[in-house]
């Protein structure tokens, strides 16, 4: 039995060991010969193997300049093998190739798989050339293989790094572009061509149904984030959401599909500690701006932390808030005699009127809420009738009283400054 000690160097014919000068000369000579005599054939072979072996390219998505790219990569590899000291040159070229792949939208895995195919073809070219030209030096292919695959690995790594860098830059550009497009839908008045461009980029159809939710966080944002945020495709209860933020404002575009607002739980869009105003469902990209304006109106009716206010459930209040000048006028026109009373009486009367409206005109429920007897509630209502000249039994008078209370709570007056703490916001 023969025993070979691993620490003993294995001497090959001609005295050439690993990394010998003969191996380096073989690499340089073979690379030069392949470049001058077989580069075109090698390029065609690599292109054929890529089209057959890489699913992305097999699906007829190969870039038109695939052969040119393969030719450039093989030239790069062969040139590097002829002068391994010129690393800056080949790394610069490799970075360019990786960046171009990202620009063309080729998946990185497909790109790297193609490079591996090219590396294999390059190695096969070396083997075939040495067998044909210098069969006595076949044993040196062990050293050649190491050099070839080290080079392929280095080029592949540089290409991958450049690809990821450009892809990241493109992703940032895409975020900025989509942010601007969504901003134009929410806050601008884009024309039909601009609507089509925005819809295509954001994955929205012109005939889709949308709603907008405007958000007020518990604390104000600091300076606008340097990178606008856009969340694409988040699923919440079957409704796709596009989130948009600008300085001091935040909105969610809800792509409703065939759903109605009643199918959208408040909890799915609620903001802990914040407030959300939800506008009506509209149809068409051109109506998104209107939906956003109505959602802002709904948000203005919010008074409690964590509240979600739907416009269709706050229409009288929203009607008042839509005209703050009229809100102030109606509050003073109807409630001025009550507002002129001493603070204690004024607070009690306004609290009773608001509770009576919220409780559907039931003195018993008002008494339970305000911790007083129903007769006390009726006496206070008669006092309000006397002061305002409005009757709680006449429908038109009740409408005026209701609008006046909303106007006082939500209008120019501080909503809760002059009202008792136990008076809940209406609606």
GROMACS .gro file of C-alpha atoms in nm:
model
  427
    1UNK     CA    1   0.000   0.000   0.000
    2UNK     CA    2   0.130   0.343  -0.089
    3UNK     CA    3   0.076   0.627   0.159
    4UNK     CA    4   0.091   0.987   0.040
    5UNK     CA    5   0.148   1.249   0.312
    6UNK     CA    6  -0.073   1.552   0.250
    7UNK     CA    7   0.199   1.790   0.358
    8UNK     CA    8   0.433   1.663   0.088
    9UNK     CA    9   0.412   1.864  -0.236
   10UNK     CA   10   0.309   1.660  -0.536
   11UNK     CA   11   0.560   1.713  -0.812
   12UNK     CA   12   0.413   1.702  -1.161
   13UNK     CA   13   0.593   1.637  -1.487
   14UNK     CA   14   0.813   1.927  -1.582
   15UNK     CA   15   0.844   2.038  -1.220
   16UNK     CA   16   0.536   2.263  -1.237
   17UNK     CA   17   0.355   2.300  -0.904
   18UNK     CA   18   0.041   2.493  -0.813
   19UNK     CA   19   0.073   2.859  -0.908
   20UNK     CA   20   0.381   2.795  -1.121
   21UNK     CA   21   0.504   3.028  -1.389
   22UNK     CA   22   0.408   2.771  -1.653
   23UNK     CA   23   0.045   2.779  -1.535
   24UNK     CA   24   0.037   3.158  -1.551
   25UNK     CA   25   0.186   3.153  -1.899
   26UNK     CA   26  -0.074   2.895  -2.004
   27UNK     CA   27  -0.356   3.116  -1.876
   28UNK     CA   28  -0.229   3.421  -2.062
   29UNK     CA   29  -0.151   3.236  -2.383
   30UNK     CA   30  -0.481   3.049  -2.390
   31UNK     CA   31  -0.683   3.362  -2.311
   32UNK     CA   32  -0.515   3.551  -2.592
   33UNK     CA   33  -0.573   3.265  -2.835
   34UNK     CA   34  -0.939   3.231  -2.738
   35UNK     CA   35  -0.987   3.606  -2.784
   36UNK     CA   36  -0.837   3.604  -3.131
   37UNK     CA   37  -0.971   3.278  -3.274
   38UNK     CA   38  -1.275   3.150  -3.085
   39UNK     CA   39  -1.450   3.445  -2.922
   40UNK     CA   40  -1.736   3.459  -3.171
   41UNK     CA   41  -1.805   3.086  -3.145
   42UNK     CA   42  -1.782   3.101  -2.766
   43UNK     CA   43  -2.024   3.394  -2.758
   44UNK     CA   44  -2.280   3.209  -2.970
   45UNK     CA   45  -2.254   2.905  -2.746
   46UNK     CA   46  -2.309   3.107  -2.428
   47UNK     CA   47  -2.610   3.288  -2.577
   48UNK     CA   48  -2.765   2.955  -2.679
   49UNK     CA   49  -2.705   2.806  -2.334
   50UNK     CA   50  -2.851   3.111  -2.159
   51UNK     CA   51  -3.166   3.107  -2.372
   52UNK     CA   52  -3.207   2.737  -2.304
   53UNK     CA   53  -3.108   2.729  -1.937
   54UNK     CA   54  -3.231   3.050  -1.774
   55UNK     CA   55  -3.612   3.066  -1.732
   56UNK     CA   56  -3.623   3.444  -1.748
   57UNK     CA   57  -3.458   3.452  -2.089
   58UNK     CA   58  -3.638   3.137  -2.199
   59UNK     CA   59  -3.965   3.326  -2.154
   60UNK     CA   60  -3.869   3.557  -2.442
   61UNK     CA   61  -3.778   3.841  -2.209
   62UNK     CA   62  -3.415   3.848  -2.309
   63UNK     CA   63  -3.286   4.200  -2.381
   64UNK     CA   64  -3.221   4.278  -2.745
   65UNK     CA   65  -2.851   4.330  -2.676
   66UNK     CA   66  -2.800   3.992  -2.505
   67UNK     CA   67  -2.535   3.880  -2.752
   68UNK     CA   68  -2.354   4.211  -2.722
   69UNK     CA   69  -2.358   4.181  -2.341
   70UNK     CA   70  -2.230   3.823  -2.350
   71UNK     CA   71  -1.955   3.923  -2.591
   72UNK     CA   72  -1.853   4.211  -2.362
   73UNK     CA   73  -1.846   3.984  -2.056
   74UNK     CA   74  -1.631   3.722  -2.230
   75UNK     CA   75  -1.394   3.991  -2.355
   76UNK     CA   76  -1.376   4.127  -2.001
   77UNK     CA   77  -1.294   3.786  -1.855
   78UNK     CA   78  -1.034   3.697  -2.116
   79UNK     CA   79  -0.867   4.037  -2.088
   80UNK     CA   80  -0.853   4.006  -1.711
   81UNK     CA   81  -0.696   3.660  -1.736
   82UNK     CA   82  -0.424   3.800  -1.958
   83UNK     CA   83  -0.334   4.067  -1.702
   84UNK     CA   84  -0.464   3.992  -1.353
   85UNK     CA   85  -0.292   4.300  -1.212
   86UNK     CA   86  -0.535   4.538  -1.389
   87UNK     CA   87  -0.817   4.479  -1.141
   88UNK     CA   88  -0.949   4.836  -1.155
   89UNK     CA   89  -1.022   4.811  -1.527
   90UNK     CA   90  -1.218   4.488  -1.514
   91UNK     CA   91  -1.405   4.589  -1.195
   92UNK     CA   92  -1.512   4.914  -1.360
   93UNK     CA   93  -1.644   4.721  -1.661
   94UNK     CA   94  -1.815   4.466  -1.435
   95UNK     CA   95  -1.989   4.743  -1.242
   96UNK     CA   96  -2.112   4.889  -1.571
   97UNK     CA   97  -2.254   4.551  -1.676
   98UNK     CA   98  -2.429   4.503  -1.341
   99UNK     CA   99  -2.578   4.852  -1.354
  100UNK     CA  100  -2.704   4.794  -1.709
  101UNK     CA  101  -2.870   4.468  -1.602
  102UNK     CA  102  -3.056   4.653  -1.326
  103UNK     CA  103  -3.160   4.929  -1.569
  104UNK     CA  104  -3.296   4.668  -1.808
  105UNK     CA  105  -3.499   4.504  -1.534
  106UNK     CA  106  -3.331   4.164  -1.555
  107UNK     CA  107  -3.373   3.971  -1.227
  108UNK     CA  108  -3.047   3.943  -1.037
  109UNK     CA  109  -3.075   3.564  -1.007
  110UNK     CA  110  -3.118   3.533  -1.384
  111UNK     CA  111  -2.822   3.764  -1.436
  112UNK     CA  112  -2.597   3.564  -1.204
  113UNK     CA  113  -2.711   3.237  -1.358
  114UNK     CA  114  -2.613   3.372  -1.699
  115UNK     CA  115  -2.272   3.469  -1.564
  116UNK     CA  116  -2.222   3.119  -1.427
  117UNK     CA  117  -2.305   2.977  -1.768
  118UNK     CA  118  -2.051   3.213  -1.921
  119UNK     CA  119  -1.792   3.106  -1.667
  120UNK     CA  120  -1.854   2.742  -1.748
  121UNK     CA  121  -1.818   2.807  -2.119
  122UNK     CA  122  -1.497   2.998  -2.057
  123UNK     CA  123  -1.353   2.703  -1.864
  124UNK     CA  124  -1.461   2.457  -2.133
  125UNK     CA  125  -1.292   2.678  -2.392
  126UNK     CA  126  -0.969   2.662  -2.195
  127UNK     CA  127  -0.989   2.284  -2.161
  128UNK     CA  128  -1.062   2.222  -2.528
  129UNK     CA  129  -0.793   2.463  -2.640
  130UNK     CA  130  -0.523   2.307  -2.420
  131UNK     CA  131  -0.618   1.953  -2.525
  132UNK     CA  132  -0.596   2.061  -2.888
  133UNK     CA  133  -0.288   2.279  -2.873
  134UNK     CA  134  -0.078   2.156  -2.578
  135UNK     CA  135  -0.200   1.815  -2.456
  136UNK     CA  136   0.117   1.771  -2.254
  137UNK     CA  137   0.019   2.062  -2.031
  138UNK     CA  138  -0.325   1.926  -1.939
  139UNK     CA  139  -0.209   1.874  -1.579
  140UNK     CA  140  -0.171   2.253  -1.547
  141UNK     CA  141  -0.548   2.294  -1.590
  142UNK     CA  142  -0.582   2.244  -1.214
  143UNK     CA  143  -0.410   2.577  -1.161
  144UNK     CA  144  -0.594   2.731  -1.456
  145UNK     CA  145  -0.930   2.623  -1.314
  146UNK     CA  146  -0.858   2.797  -0.986
  147UNK     CA  147  -0.767   3.120  -1.163
  148UNK     CA  148  -1.066   3.106  -1.397
  149UNK     CA  149  -1.321   3.045  -1.124
  150UNK     CA  150  -1.166   3.298  -0.891
  151UNK     CA  151  -1.204   3.552  -1.167
  152UNK     CA  152  -1.564   3.447  -1.237
  153UNK     CA  153  -1.645   3.477  -0.867
  154UNK     CA  154  -1.489   3.824  -0.848
  155UNK     CA  155  -1.671   3.948  -1.156
  156UNK     CA  156  -1.998   3.799  -1.033
  157UNK     CA  157  -1.961   3.970  -0.695
  158UNK     CA  158  -1.884   4.308  -0.852
  159UNK     CA  159  -2.179   4.270  -1.091
  160UNK     CA  160  -2.414   4.175  -0.804
  161UNK     CA  161  -2.300   4.470  -0.590
  162UNK     CA  162  -2.344   4.716  -0.877
  163UNK     CA  163  -2.683   4.566  -0.961
  164UNK     CA  164  -2.809   4.601  -0.602
  165UNK     CA  165  -2.683   4.958  -0.578
  166UNK     CA  166  -2.858   5.065  -0.898
  167UNK     CA  167  -3.170   4.869  -0.808
  168UNK     CA  168  -3.182   5.054  -0.476
  169UNK     CA  169  -3.147   5.386  -0.653
  170UNK     CA  170  -3.420   5.291  -0.898
  171UNK     CA  171  -3.645   5.187  -0.611
  172UNK     CA  172  -3.596   5.528  -0.447
  173UNK     CA  173  -3.669   5.701  -0.778
  174UNK     CA  174  -3.981   5.487  -0.818
  175UNK     CA  175  -4.098   5.575  -0.467
  176UNK     CA  176  -4.052   5.947  -0.536
  177UNK     CA  177  -4.230   5.919  -0.871
  178UNK     CA  178  -4.522   5.724  -0.724
  179UNK     CA  179  -4.543   5.966  -0.433
  180UNK     CA  180  -4.572   6.257  -0.675
  181UNK     CA  181  -4.835   6.076  -0.880
  182UNK     CA  182  -5.043   5.990  -0.574
  183UNK     CA  183  -5.001   6.345  -0.448
  184UNK     CA  184  -5.141   6.476  -0.775
  185UNK     CA  185  -5.444   6.246  -0.746
  186UNK     CA  186  -5.516   6.348  -0.387
  187UNK     CA  187  -5.434   6.719  -0.394
  188UNK     CA  188  -5.413   6.824  -0.758
  189UNK     CA  189  -5.635   6.836  -1.063
  190UNK     CA  190  -5.461   6.616  -1.320
  191UNK     CA  191  -5.594   6.604  -1.674
  192UNK     CA  192  -5.698   6.280  -1.844
  193UNK     CA  193  -5.353   6.188  -1.982
  194UNK     CA  194  -5.198   6.249  -1.639
  195UNK     CA  195  -5.469   6.037  -1.476
  196UNK     CA  196  -5.391   5.752  -1.713
  197UNK     CA  197  -5.018   5.774  -1.636
  198UNK     CA  198  -5.079   5.783  -1.261
  199UNK     CA  199  -5.322   5.494  -1.273
  200UNK     CA  200  -5.086   5.278  -1.476
  201UNK     CA  201  -4.788   5.349  -1.247
  202UNK     CA  202  -4.987   5.287  -0.928
  203UNK     CA  203  -5.180   4.987  -1.055
  204UNK     CA  204  -5.516   5.169  -1.048
  205UNK     CA  205  -5.787   5.154  -1.314
  206UNK     CA  206  -5.977   5.458  -1.426
  207UNK     CA  207  -6.312   5.294  -1.346
  208UNK     CA  208  -6.216   5.171  -0.997
  209UNK     CA  209  -6.405   5.273  -0.682
  210UNK     CA  210  -6.211   5.464  -0.416
  211UNK     CA  211  -6.247   5.619  -0.074
  212UNK     CA  212  -6.003   5.841   0.110
  213UNK     CA  213  -5.925   5.842   0.481
  214UNK     CA  214  -5.747   6.146   0.626
  215UNK     CA  215  -5.544   6.086   0.941
  216UNK     CA  216  -5.452   6.305   1.236
  217UNK     CA  217  -5.183   6.151   1.455
  218UNK     CA  218  -5.172   6.214   1.830
  219UNK     CA  219  -4.856   6.423   1.794
  220UNK     CA  220  -4.754   6.643   1.505
  221UNK     CA  221  -4.489   6.517   1.272
  222UNK     CA  222  -4.151   6.689   1.285
  223UNK     CA  223  -3.997   6.801   0.960
  224UNK     CA  224  -4.113   6.607   0.652
  225UNK     CA  225  -3.923   6.286   0.607
  226UNK     CA  226  -3.649   6.316   0.342
  227UNK     CA  227  -3.785   6.004   0.176
  228UNK     CA  228  -4.163   6.017   0.109
  229UNK     CA  229  -4.334   5.699   0.219
  230UNK     CA  230  -4.564   5.505  -0.006
  231UNK     CA  231  -4.703   5.169   0.098
  232UNK     CA  232  -4.820   4.976  -0.206
  233UNK     CA  233  -5.048   4.678  -0.196
  234UNK     CA  234  -5.107   4.647   0.179
  235UNK     CA  235  -5.417   4.436   0.228
  236UNK     CA  236  -5.664   4.529   0.501
  237UNK     CA  237  -5.989   4.336   0.505
  238UNK     CA  238  -5.977   4.289   0.129
  239UNK     CA  239  -5.921   4.659   0.057
  240UNK     CA  240  -5.592   4.768  -0.100
  241UNK     CA  241  -5.438   5.074   0.063
  242UNK     CA  242  -5.200   5.338  -0.072
  243UNK     CA  243  -5.056   5.541   0.211
  244UNK     CA  244  -4.948   5.900   0.151
  245UNK     CA  245  -4.779   6.151   0.379
  246UNK     CA  246  -4.678   6.509   0.331
  247UNK     CA  247  -4.577   6.772   0.587
  248UNK     CA  248  -4.850   6.779   0.851
  249UNK     CA  249  -5.093   6.569   0.646
  250UNK     CA  250  -5.151   6.199   0.603
  251UNK     CA  251  -5.402   6.020   0.386
  252UNK     CA  252  -5.491   5.666   0.284
  253UNK     CA  253  -5.633   5.592  -0.058
  254UNK     CA  254  -5.860   5.290  -0.023
  255UNK     CA  255  -5.919   5.088  -0.338
  256UNK     CA  256  -6.261   4.953  -0.254
  257UNK     CA  257  -6.323   4.709  -0.538
  258UNK     CA  258  -6.685   4.597  -0.500
  259UNK     CA  259  -6.696   4.662  -0.127
  260UNK     CA  260  -6.897   4.927   0.055
  261UNK     CA  261  -6.793   5.130   0.354
  262UNK     CA  262  -7.023   4.925   0.578
  263UNK     CA  263  -6.797   4.626   0.505
  264UNK     CA  264  -6.490   4.816   0.623
  265UNK     CA  265  -6.450   4.786   1.001
  266UNK     CA  266  -6.347   5.107   1.173
  267UNK     CA  267  -6.073   4.914   1.351
  268UNK     CA  268  -5.903   4.836   1.018
  269UNK     CA  269  -5.819   5.204   0.958
  270UNK     CA  270  -5.821   5.340   1.313
  271UNK     CA  271  -5.504   5.507   1.444
  272UNK     CA  272  -5.422   5.445   1.811
  273UNK     CA  273  -5.459   5.774   1.991
  274UNK     CA  274  -5.527   5.955   1.665
  275UNK     CA  275  -5.830   6.037   1.454
  276UNK     CA  276  -5.944   5.932   1.107
  277UNK     CA  277  -6.196   6.100   0.877
  278UNK     CA  278  -6.345   5.874   0.610
  279UNK     CA  279  -6.506   6.022   0.301
  280UNK     CA  280  -6.764   5.860   0.071
  281UNK     CA  281  -6.692   5.607  -0.202
  282UNK     CA  282  -6.631   5.767  -0.541
  283UNK     CA  283  -6.577   5.615  -0.883
  284UNK     CA  284  -6.293   5.708  -1.113
  285UNK     CA  285  -5.942   5.844  -1.066
  286UNK     CA  286  -6.062   6.197  -1.133
  287UNK     CA  287  -6.284   6.192  -0.821
  288UNK     CA  288  -6.007   6.108  -0.574
  289UNK     CA  289  -5.936   6.476  -0.503
  290UNK     CA  290  -6.302   6.532  -0.415
  291UNK     CA  291  -6.299   6.225  -0.192
  292UNK     CA  292  -5.992   6.360  -0.011
  293UNK     CA  293  -6.157   6.700   0.050
  294UNK     CA  294  -6.466   6.530   0.194
  295UNK     CA  295  -6.248   6.304   0.411
  296UNK     CA  296  -6.079   6.616   0.553
  297UNK     CA  297  -6.425   6.749   0.637
  298UNK     CA  298  -6.507   6.422   0.811
  299UNK     CA  299  -6.180   6.444   1.004
  300UNK     CA  300  -6.277   6.790   1.128
  301UNK     CA  301  -6.578   6.637   1.305
  302UNK     CA  302  -6.358   6.408   1.518
  303UNK     CA  303  -6.321   6.494   1.885
  304UNK     CA  304  -6.219   6.174   2.066
  305UNK     CA  305  -5.881   5.997   2.052
  306UNK     CA  306  -5.897   5.681   1.838
  307UNK     CA  307  -6.216   5.798   1.666
  308UNK     CA  308  -6.308   5.711   1.306
  309UNK     CA  309  -6.557   5.960   1.165
  310UNK     CA  310  -6.750   5.870   0.850
  311UNK     CA  311  -6.883   6.165   0.659
  312UNK     CA  312  -7.212   5.995   0.578
  313UNK     CA  313  -7.277   5.964   0.953
  314UNK     CA  314  -7.181   6.324   1.030
  315UNK     CA  315  -7.347   6.510   0.747
  316UNK     CA  316  -7.521   6.784   0.954
  317UNK     CA  317  -7.200   6.857   1.142
  318UNK     CA  318  -6.998   6.844   0.820
  319UNK     CA  319  -7.252   7.077   0.660
  320UNK     CA  320  -7.194   7.328   0.937
  321UNK     CA  321  -6.816   7.291   0.923
  322UNK     CA  322  -6.818   7.340   0.549
  323UNK     CA  323  -6.923   7.702   0.610
  324UNK     CA  324  -6.751   7.828   0.925
  325UNK     CA  325  -6.889   8.176   0.864
  326UNK     CA  326  -7.245   8.043   0.870
  327UNK     CA  327  -7.159   7.814   1.162
  328UNK     CA  328  -7.067   8.112   1.377
  329UNK     CA  329  -7.375   8.301   1.262
  330UNK     CA  330  -7.621   8.020   1.336
  331UNK     CA  331  -7.463   7.950   1.676
  332UNK     CA  332  -7.505   8.311   1.781
  333UNK     CA  333  -7.841   8.356   1.613
  334UNK     CA  334  -8.001   8.060   1.790
  335UNK     CA  335  -7.802   8.023   2.111
  336UNK     CA  336  -7.700   8.383   2.190
  337UNK     CA  337  -7.958   8.422   2.471
  338UNK     CA  338  -7.828   8.101   2.630
  339UNK     CA  339  -7.465   8.205   2.581
  340UNK     CA  340  -7.543   8.535   2.760
  341UNK     CA  341  -7.646   8.355   3.079
  342UNK     CA  342  -7.404   8.314   3.369
  343UNK     CA  343  -7.143   8.045   3.317
  344UNK     CA  344  -7.298   7.787   3.547
  345UNK     CA  345  -7.646   7.813   3.396
  346UNK     CA  346  -7.506   7.827   3.042
  347UNK     CA  347  -7.307   7.508   3.088
  348UNK     CA  348  -7.604   7.319   3.234
  349UNK     CA  349  -7.843   7.427   2.958
  350UNK     CA  350  -7.601   7.351   2.673
  351UNK     CA  351  -7.512   7.012   2.823
  352UNK     CA  352  -7.880   6.924   2.857
  353UNK     CA  353  -7.963   7.034   2.501
  354UNK     CA  354  -7.672   6.838   2.351
  355UNK     CA  355  -7.761   6.527   2.552
  356UNK     CA  356  -8.129   6.557   2.456
  357UNK     CA  357  -8.037   6.567   2.086
  358UNK     CA  358  -7.799   6.271   2.123
  359UNK     CA  359  -8.054   6.067   2.318
  360UNK     CA  360  -8.326   6.103   2.056
  361UNK     CA  361  -8.537   6.338   2.269
  362UNK     CA  362  -8.576   6.095   2.561
  363UNK     CA  363  -8.581   6.279   2.898
  364UNK     CA  364  -8.523   5.952   3.082
  365UNK     CA  365  -8.201   5.876   2.891
  366UNK     CA  366  -8.084   6.236   2.932
  367UNK     CA  367  -8.147   6.214   3.306
  368UNK     CA  368  -7.945   5.893   3.328
  369UNK     CA  369  -7.658   6.050   3.139
  370UNK     CA  370  -7.655   6.375   3.337
  371UNK     CA  371  -7.750   6.219   3.672
  372UNK     CA  372  -8.070   6.413   3.722
  373UNK     CA  373  -8.447   6.349   3.724
  374UNK     CA  374  -8.642   6.353   3.399
  375UNK     CA  375  -8.853   6.642   3.529
  376UNK     CA  376  -8.532   6.842   3.576
  377UNK     CA  377  -8.449   6.770   3.214
  378UNK     CA  378  -8.794   6.891   3.102
  379UNK     CA  379  -8.760   7.208   3.309
  380UNK     CA  380  -8.423   7.285   3.150
  381UNK     CA  381  -8.566   7.225   2.801
  382UNK     CA  382  -8.851   7.469   2.875
  383UNK     CA  383  -8.591   7.722   2.987
  384UNK     CA  384  -8.405   7.677   2.656
  385UNK     CA  385  -8.730   7.720   2.462
  386UNK     CA  386  -8.802   8.039   2.651
  387UNK     CA  387  -8.456   8.185   2.590
  388UNK     CA  388  -8.419   8.088   2.224
  389UNK     CA  389  -8.778   8.120   2.108
  390UNK     CA  390  -8.750   7.768   1.955
  391UNK     CA  391  -8.975   7.479   2.046
  392UNK     CA  392  -8.848   7.126   2.101
  393UNK     CA  393  -9.171   6.997   1.944
  394UNK     CA  394  -9.144   7.181   1.612
  395UNK     CA  395  -8.923   6.992   1.359
  396UNK     CA  396  -8.774   7.303   1.199
  397UNK     CA  397  -8.689   7.450   1.537
  398UNK     CA  398  -8.523   7.123   1.640
  399UNK     CA  399  -8.312   7.134   1.319
  400UNK     CA  400  -8.198   7.486   1.405
  401UNK     CA  401  -8.115   7.388   1.763
  402UNK     CA  402  -7.919   7.083   1.643
  403UNK     CA  403  -7.719   7.282   1.389
  404UNK     CA  404  -7.653   7.556   1.643
  405UNK     CA  405  -7.514   7.309   1.898
  406UNK     CA  406  -7.289   7.154   1.633
  407UNK     CA  407  -7.178   7.497   1.520
  408UNK     CA  408  -7.094   7.593   1.877
  409UNK     CA  409  -6.904   7.274   1.951
  410UNK     CA  410  -6.715   7.250   1.620
  411UNK     CA  411  -6.715   7.602   1.486
  412UNK     CA  412  -6.531   7.916   1.580
  413UNK     CA  413  -6.585   7.863   1.951
  414UNK     CA  414  -6.346   7.631   2.141
  415UNK     CA  415  -6.546   7.306   2.134
  416UNK     CA  416  -6.514   7.213   2.500
  417UNK     CA  417  -6.385   7.526   2.668
  418UNK     CA  418  -6.722   7.642   2.799
  419UNK     CA  419  -6.893   7.304   2.832
  420UNK     CA  420  -6.880   7.068   3.129
  421UNK     CA  421  -6.629   6.781   3.112
  422UNK     CA  422  -6.898   6.512   3.110
  423UNK     CA  423  -7.058   6.645   2.791
  424UNK     CA  424  -6.956   6.398   2.516
  425UNK     CA  425  -6.902   6.511   2.158
  426UNK     CA  426  -7.209   6.460   1.946
  427UNK     CA  427  -7.240   6.202   1.670
   0.00000   0.00000   0.00000
